[in-house]
Coordinates of C-alpha atoms and ligand atoms in Angstrom, one line a residue:
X1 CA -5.8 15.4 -16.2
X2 CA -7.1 18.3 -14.5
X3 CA -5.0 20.6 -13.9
X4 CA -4.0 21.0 -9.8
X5 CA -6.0 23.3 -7.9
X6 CA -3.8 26.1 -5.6
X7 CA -4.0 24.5 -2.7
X8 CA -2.7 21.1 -3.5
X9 CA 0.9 22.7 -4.4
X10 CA 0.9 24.1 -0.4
X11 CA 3.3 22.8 1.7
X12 CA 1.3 21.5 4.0
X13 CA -0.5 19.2 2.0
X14 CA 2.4 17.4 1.8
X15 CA 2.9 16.7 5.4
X16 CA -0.4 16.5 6.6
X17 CA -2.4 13.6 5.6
X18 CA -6.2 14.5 6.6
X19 CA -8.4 11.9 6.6
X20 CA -11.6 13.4 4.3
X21 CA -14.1 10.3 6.3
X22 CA -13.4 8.9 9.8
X23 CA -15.7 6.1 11.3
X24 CA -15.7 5.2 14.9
X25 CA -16.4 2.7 16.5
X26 CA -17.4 3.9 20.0
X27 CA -16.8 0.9 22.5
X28 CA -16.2 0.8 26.0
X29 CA -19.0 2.8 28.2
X30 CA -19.8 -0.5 30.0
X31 CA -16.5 -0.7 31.0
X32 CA -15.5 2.5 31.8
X33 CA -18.8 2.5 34.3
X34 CA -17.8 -0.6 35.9
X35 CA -14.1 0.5 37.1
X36 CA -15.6 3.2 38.7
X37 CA -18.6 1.3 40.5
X38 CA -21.0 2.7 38.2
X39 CA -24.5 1.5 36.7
X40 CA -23.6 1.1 32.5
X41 CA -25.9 4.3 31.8
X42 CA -23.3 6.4 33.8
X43 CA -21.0 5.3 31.0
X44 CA -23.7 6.0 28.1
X45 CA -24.0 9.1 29.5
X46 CA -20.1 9.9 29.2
X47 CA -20.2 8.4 25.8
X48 CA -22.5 11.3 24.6
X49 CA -20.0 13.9 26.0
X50 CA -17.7 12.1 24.2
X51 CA -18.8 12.3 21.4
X52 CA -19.5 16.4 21.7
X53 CA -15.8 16.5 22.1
X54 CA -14.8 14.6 19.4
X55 CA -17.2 15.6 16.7
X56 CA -16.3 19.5 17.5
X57 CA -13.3 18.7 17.5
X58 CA -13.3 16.6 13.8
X59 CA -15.0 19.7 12.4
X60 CA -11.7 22.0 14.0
X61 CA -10.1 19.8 12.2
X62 CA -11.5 20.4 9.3
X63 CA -12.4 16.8 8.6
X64 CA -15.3 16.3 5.7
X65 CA -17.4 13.2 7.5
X66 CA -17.5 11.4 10.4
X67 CA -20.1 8.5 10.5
X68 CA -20.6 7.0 14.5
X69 CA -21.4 3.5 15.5
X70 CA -23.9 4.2 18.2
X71 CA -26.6 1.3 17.9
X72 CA -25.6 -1.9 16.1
X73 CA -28.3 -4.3 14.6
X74 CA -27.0 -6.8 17.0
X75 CA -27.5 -4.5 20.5
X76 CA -31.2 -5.5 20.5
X77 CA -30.0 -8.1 22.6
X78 CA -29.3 -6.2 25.3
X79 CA -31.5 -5.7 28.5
X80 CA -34.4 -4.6 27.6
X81 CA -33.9 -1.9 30.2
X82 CA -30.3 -0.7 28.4
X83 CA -32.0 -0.7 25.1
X84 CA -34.4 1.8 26.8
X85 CA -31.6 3.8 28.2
X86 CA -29.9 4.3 24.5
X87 CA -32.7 5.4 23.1
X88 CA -33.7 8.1 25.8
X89 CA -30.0 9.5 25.6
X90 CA -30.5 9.6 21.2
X91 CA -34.1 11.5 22.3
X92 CA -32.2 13.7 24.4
X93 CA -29.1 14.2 22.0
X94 CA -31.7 15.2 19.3
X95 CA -33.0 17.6 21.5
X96 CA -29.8 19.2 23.3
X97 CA -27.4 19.0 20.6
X98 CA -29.7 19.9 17.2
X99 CA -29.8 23.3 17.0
X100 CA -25.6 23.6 17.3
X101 CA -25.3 21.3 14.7
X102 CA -27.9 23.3 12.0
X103 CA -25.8 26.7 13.5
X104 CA -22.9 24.9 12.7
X105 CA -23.5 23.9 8.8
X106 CA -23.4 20.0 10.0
X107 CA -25.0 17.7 7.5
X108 CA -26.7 15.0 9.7
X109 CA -26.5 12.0 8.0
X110 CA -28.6 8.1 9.5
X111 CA -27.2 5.2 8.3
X112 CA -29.0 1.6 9.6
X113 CA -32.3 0.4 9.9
X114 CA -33.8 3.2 12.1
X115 CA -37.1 3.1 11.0
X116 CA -37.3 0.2 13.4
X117 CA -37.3 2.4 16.4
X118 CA -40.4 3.8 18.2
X119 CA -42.5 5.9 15.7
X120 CA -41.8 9.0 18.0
X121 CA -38.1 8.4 17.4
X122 CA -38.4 7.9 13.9
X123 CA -40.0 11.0 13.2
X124 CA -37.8 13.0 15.4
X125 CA -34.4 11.6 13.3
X126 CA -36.3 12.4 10.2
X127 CA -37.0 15.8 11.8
X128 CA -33.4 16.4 12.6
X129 CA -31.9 15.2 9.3
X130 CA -34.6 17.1 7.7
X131 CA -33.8 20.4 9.6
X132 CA -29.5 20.2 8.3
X133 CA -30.6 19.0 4.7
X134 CA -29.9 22.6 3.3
X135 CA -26.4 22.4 5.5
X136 CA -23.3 22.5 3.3
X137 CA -20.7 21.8 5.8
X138 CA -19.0 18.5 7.0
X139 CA -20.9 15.5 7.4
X140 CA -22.2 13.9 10.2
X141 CA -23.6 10.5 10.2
X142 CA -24.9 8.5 13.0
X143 CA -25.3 4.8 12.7
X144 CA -28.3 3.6 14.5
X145 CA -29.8 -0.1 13.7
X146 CA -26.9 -0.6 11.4
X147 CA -25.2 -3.9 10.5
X148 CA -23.1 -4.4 7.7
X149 CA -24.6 -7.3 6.5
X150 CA -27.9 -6.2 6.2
X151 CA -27.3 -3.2 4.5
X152 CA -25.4 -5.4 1.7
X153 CA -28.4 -7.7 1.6
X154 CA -30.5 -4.5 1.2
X155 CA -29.0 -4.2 -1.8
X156 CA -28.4 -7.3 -3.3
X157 CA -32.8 -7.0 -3.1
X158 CA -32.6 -3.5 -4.7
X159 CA -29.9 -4.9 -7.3
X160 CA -32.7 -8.1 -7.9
X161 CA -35.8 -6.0 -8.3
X162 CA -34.3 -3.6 -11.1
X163 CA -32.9 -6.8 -12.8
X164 CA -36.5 -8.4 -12.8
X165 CA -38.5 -4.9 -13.7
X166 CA -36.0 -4.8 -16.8
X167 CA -34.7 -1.1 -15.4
X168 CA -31.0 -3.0 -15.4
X169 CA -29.1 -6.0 -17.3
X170 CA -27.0 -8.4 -14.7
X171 CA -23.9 -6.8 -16.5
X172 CA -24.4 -3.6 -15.3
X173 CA -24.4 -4.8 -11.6
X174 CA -20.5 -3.6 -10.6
X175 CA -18.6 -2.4 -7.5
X176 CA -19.9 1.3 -8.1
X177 CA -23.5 0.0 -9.0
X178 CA -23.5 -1.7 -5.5
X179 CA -21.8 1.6 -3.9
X180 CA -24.4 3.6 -5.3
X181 CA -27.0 2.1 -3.0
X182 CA -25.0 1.6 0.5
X183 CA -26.4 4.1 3.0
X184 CA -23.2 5.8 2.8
X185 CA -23.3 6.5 -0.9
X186 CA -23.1 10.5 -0.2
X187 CA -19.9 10.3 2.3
X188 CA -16.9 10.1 0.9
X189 CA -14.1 7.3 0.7
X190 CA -13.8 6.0 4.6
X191 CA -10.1 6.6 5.1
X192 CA -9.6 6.0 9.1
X193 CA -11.7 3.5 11.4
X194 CA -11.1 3.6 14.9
X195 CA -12.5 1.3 17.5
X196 CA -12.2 2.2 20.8
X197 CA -11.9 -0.4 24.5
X198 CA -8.6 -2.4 23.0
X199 CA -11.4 -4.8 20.9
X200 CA -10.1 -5.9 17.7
X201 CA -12.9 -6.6 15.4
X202 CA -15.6 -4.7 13.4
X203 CA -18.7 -6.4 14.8
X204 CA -20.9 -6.0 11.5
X205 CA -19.6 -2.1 11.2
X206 CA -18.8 -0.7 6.9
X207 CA -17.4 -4.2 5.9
X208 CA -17.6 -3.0 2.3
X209 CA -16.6 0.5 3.3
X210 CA -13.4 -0.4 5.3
X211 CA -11.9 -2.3 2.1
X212 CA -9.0 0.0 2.1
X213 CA -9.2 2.0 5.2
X214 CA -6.6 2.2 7.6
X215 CA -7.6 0.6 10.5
X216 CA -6.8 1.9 14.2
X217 CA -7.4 0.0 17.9
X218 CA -6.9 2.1 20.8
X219 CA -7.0 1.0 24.2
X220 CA -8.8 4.4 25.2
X221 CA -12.6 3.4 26.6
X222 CA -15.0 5.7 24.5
X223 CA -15.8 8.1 27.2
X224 CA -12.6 8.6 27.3
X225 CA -11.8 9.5 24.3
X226 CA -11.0 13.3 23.2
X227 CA -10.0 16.0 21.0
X228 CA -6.3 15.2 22.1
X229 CA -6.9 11.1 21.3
X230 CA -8.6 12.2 17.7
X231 CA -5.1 14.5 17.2
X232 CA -3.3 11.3 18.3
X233 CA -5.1 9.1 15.9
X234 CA -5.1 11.6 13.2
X235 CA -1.5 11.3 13.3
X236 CA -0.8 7.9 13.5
X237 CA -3.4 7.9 10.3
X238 CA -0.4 10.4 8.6
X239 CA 2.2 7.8 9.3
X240 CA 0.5 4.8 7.5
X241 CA 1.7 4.2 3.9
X242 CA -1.6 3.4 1.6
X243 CA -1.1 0.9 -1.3
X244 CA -4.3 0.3 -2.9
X245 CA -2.2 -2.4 -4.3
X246 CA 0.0 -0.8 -6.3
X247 CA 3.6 -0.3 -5.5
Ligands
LIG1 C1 -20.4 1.0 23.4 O1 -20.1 0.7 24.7 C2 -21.8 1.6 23.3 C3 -22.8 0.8 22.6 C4 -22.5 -0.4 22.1 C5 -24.1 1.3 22.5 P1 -20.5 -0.7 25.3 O2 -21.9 -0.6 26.0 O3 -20.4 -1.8 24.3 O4 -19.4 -0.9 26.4 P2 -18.7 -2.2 26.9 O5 -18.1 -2.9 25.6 O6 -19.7 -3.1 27.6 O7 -17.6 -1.8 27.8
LIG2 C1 -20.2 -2.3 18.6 O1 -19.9 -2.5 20.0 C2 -21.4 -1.5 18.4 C3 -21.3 -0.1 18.8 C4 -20.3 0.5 19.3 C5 -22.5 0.6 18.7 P1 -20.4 -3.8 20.8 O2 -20.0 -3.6 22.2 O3 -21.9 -4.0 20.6 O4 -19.6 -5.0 20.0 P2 -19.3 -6.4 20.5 O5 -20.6 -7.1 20.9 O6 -18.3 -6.3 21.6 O7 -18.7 -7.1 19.3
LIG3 MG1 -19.0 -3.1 23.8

């Protein structure tokens, strides 16, 4: 065993249980809009404030990674016109929010399919990514085009083609192997998902991931949601008792 490093004998450690990887599912913009009589971009628009808040806020915190659900591989069927709107507020996210994020030692991390988007966007996200790869601080990943399932079929393929070029015997396919090729094989354990809007299910969001995270439904509506609801959930996240099957 290695032997403990100084700061896990501190008090504190004890009695505060940080999550090192939160994941959120940010739901509820639509209907956030709607009670106040307003079109669903004004609660897009809220979202991206939100999530300001609460990523400054996680890095306060001193939280390692926070990956966000912002476009799901099932939102293409939205309106057209919504679609649209999403990816002009990304554009404009990009644009408004990039430089903080390099000044801030953020790792910006994509997770999903996003090469699907418009070349333009593409090439800005790579940009982005590209301009924080030097970064050494916490972790930021944004999921964009992601569903669960494809990502696992994504590797299953990868897992095929090494087994048929010979680089791999069927043995050696394991939990870590198929790890190893997830889009979130450089973020750490996911320890806390929250969804927002009082919805309880995971709609295609780090099925593999969330094996033994805690899970956490709030009723808050994602533009809503704040420094003071992350505290909140943070806290209930230091109340849960974690098995991992053993006693
Ligand atoms: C979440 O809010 C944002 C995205 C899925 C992009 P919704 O747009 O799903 O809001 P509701 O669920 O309709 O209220
Ligand atoms: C999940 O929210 C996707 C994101 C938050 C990006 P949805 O609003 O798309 O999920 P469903 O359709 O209610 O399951
Ligand atoms: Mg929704």
């Amino acid at each position: 065993m290695k032997p403990a490093a100084a700061t896990d004998l501190a008090p504190a450690a004890a009695t505060v249980a940080l999550p090192r990887h939160v994941a959120i599912i940010m739901d509820g913009n639509g209907r956030w809009a709607k009670k106040r009589h307003l079109p669903r971009l004004a609660g897009h628009k809220m979202g991206v404030e939100a999530v300001r808040k609460v990523t400054r806020a996680g890095r306060a915190m001193g939280i390692e990674a926070m990956t966000l659900y912002a476009f799901s591989s099932e939102n293409w069927r939205r309106p057209e016109e919504e679609v649209g709107d999403l990816m002009g507020l990304l554009r404009h996210f990009i644009r408004s929010d990039l430089d903080e994020l390099v000044r801030e030692n953020v790792r910006l991390r994509v997770i999903g399919d996003y090469r699907r988007f418009s070349p333009d966007l593409v090439a800005m996200i790579d940009d982005a990514t590209g301009r924080t790869s030097a970064n050494t601080g916490p972790l930021l990943a944004i999921a964009l085009n992601y569903g669960s399932q494809a990502e696992l079929a994504g590797v299953a393929q990868e897992l095929a083609r090494r087994v048929r070029d010979g680089a791999m015997a069927i043995e050696d396919i394991d939990t870590q192997a198929i790890e190893n090729l997830l889009d979130t094989h450089d973020l750490p354990p996911l320890d806390l998902l929250i969804r927002t809007s009082g919805e309880q299910r995971l709609s295609n969001f780090l099925l593999w991931q969330a094996a033994y995270a805690e899970l956490l439904f709030v009723d808050t509506l994602w533009p809503d949601f704040d420094a003071e609801t992350l505290s909140q959930a943070i806290a209930a996240f230091g109340r849960r008792q974690r098995r991992f099957g053993g006693l």
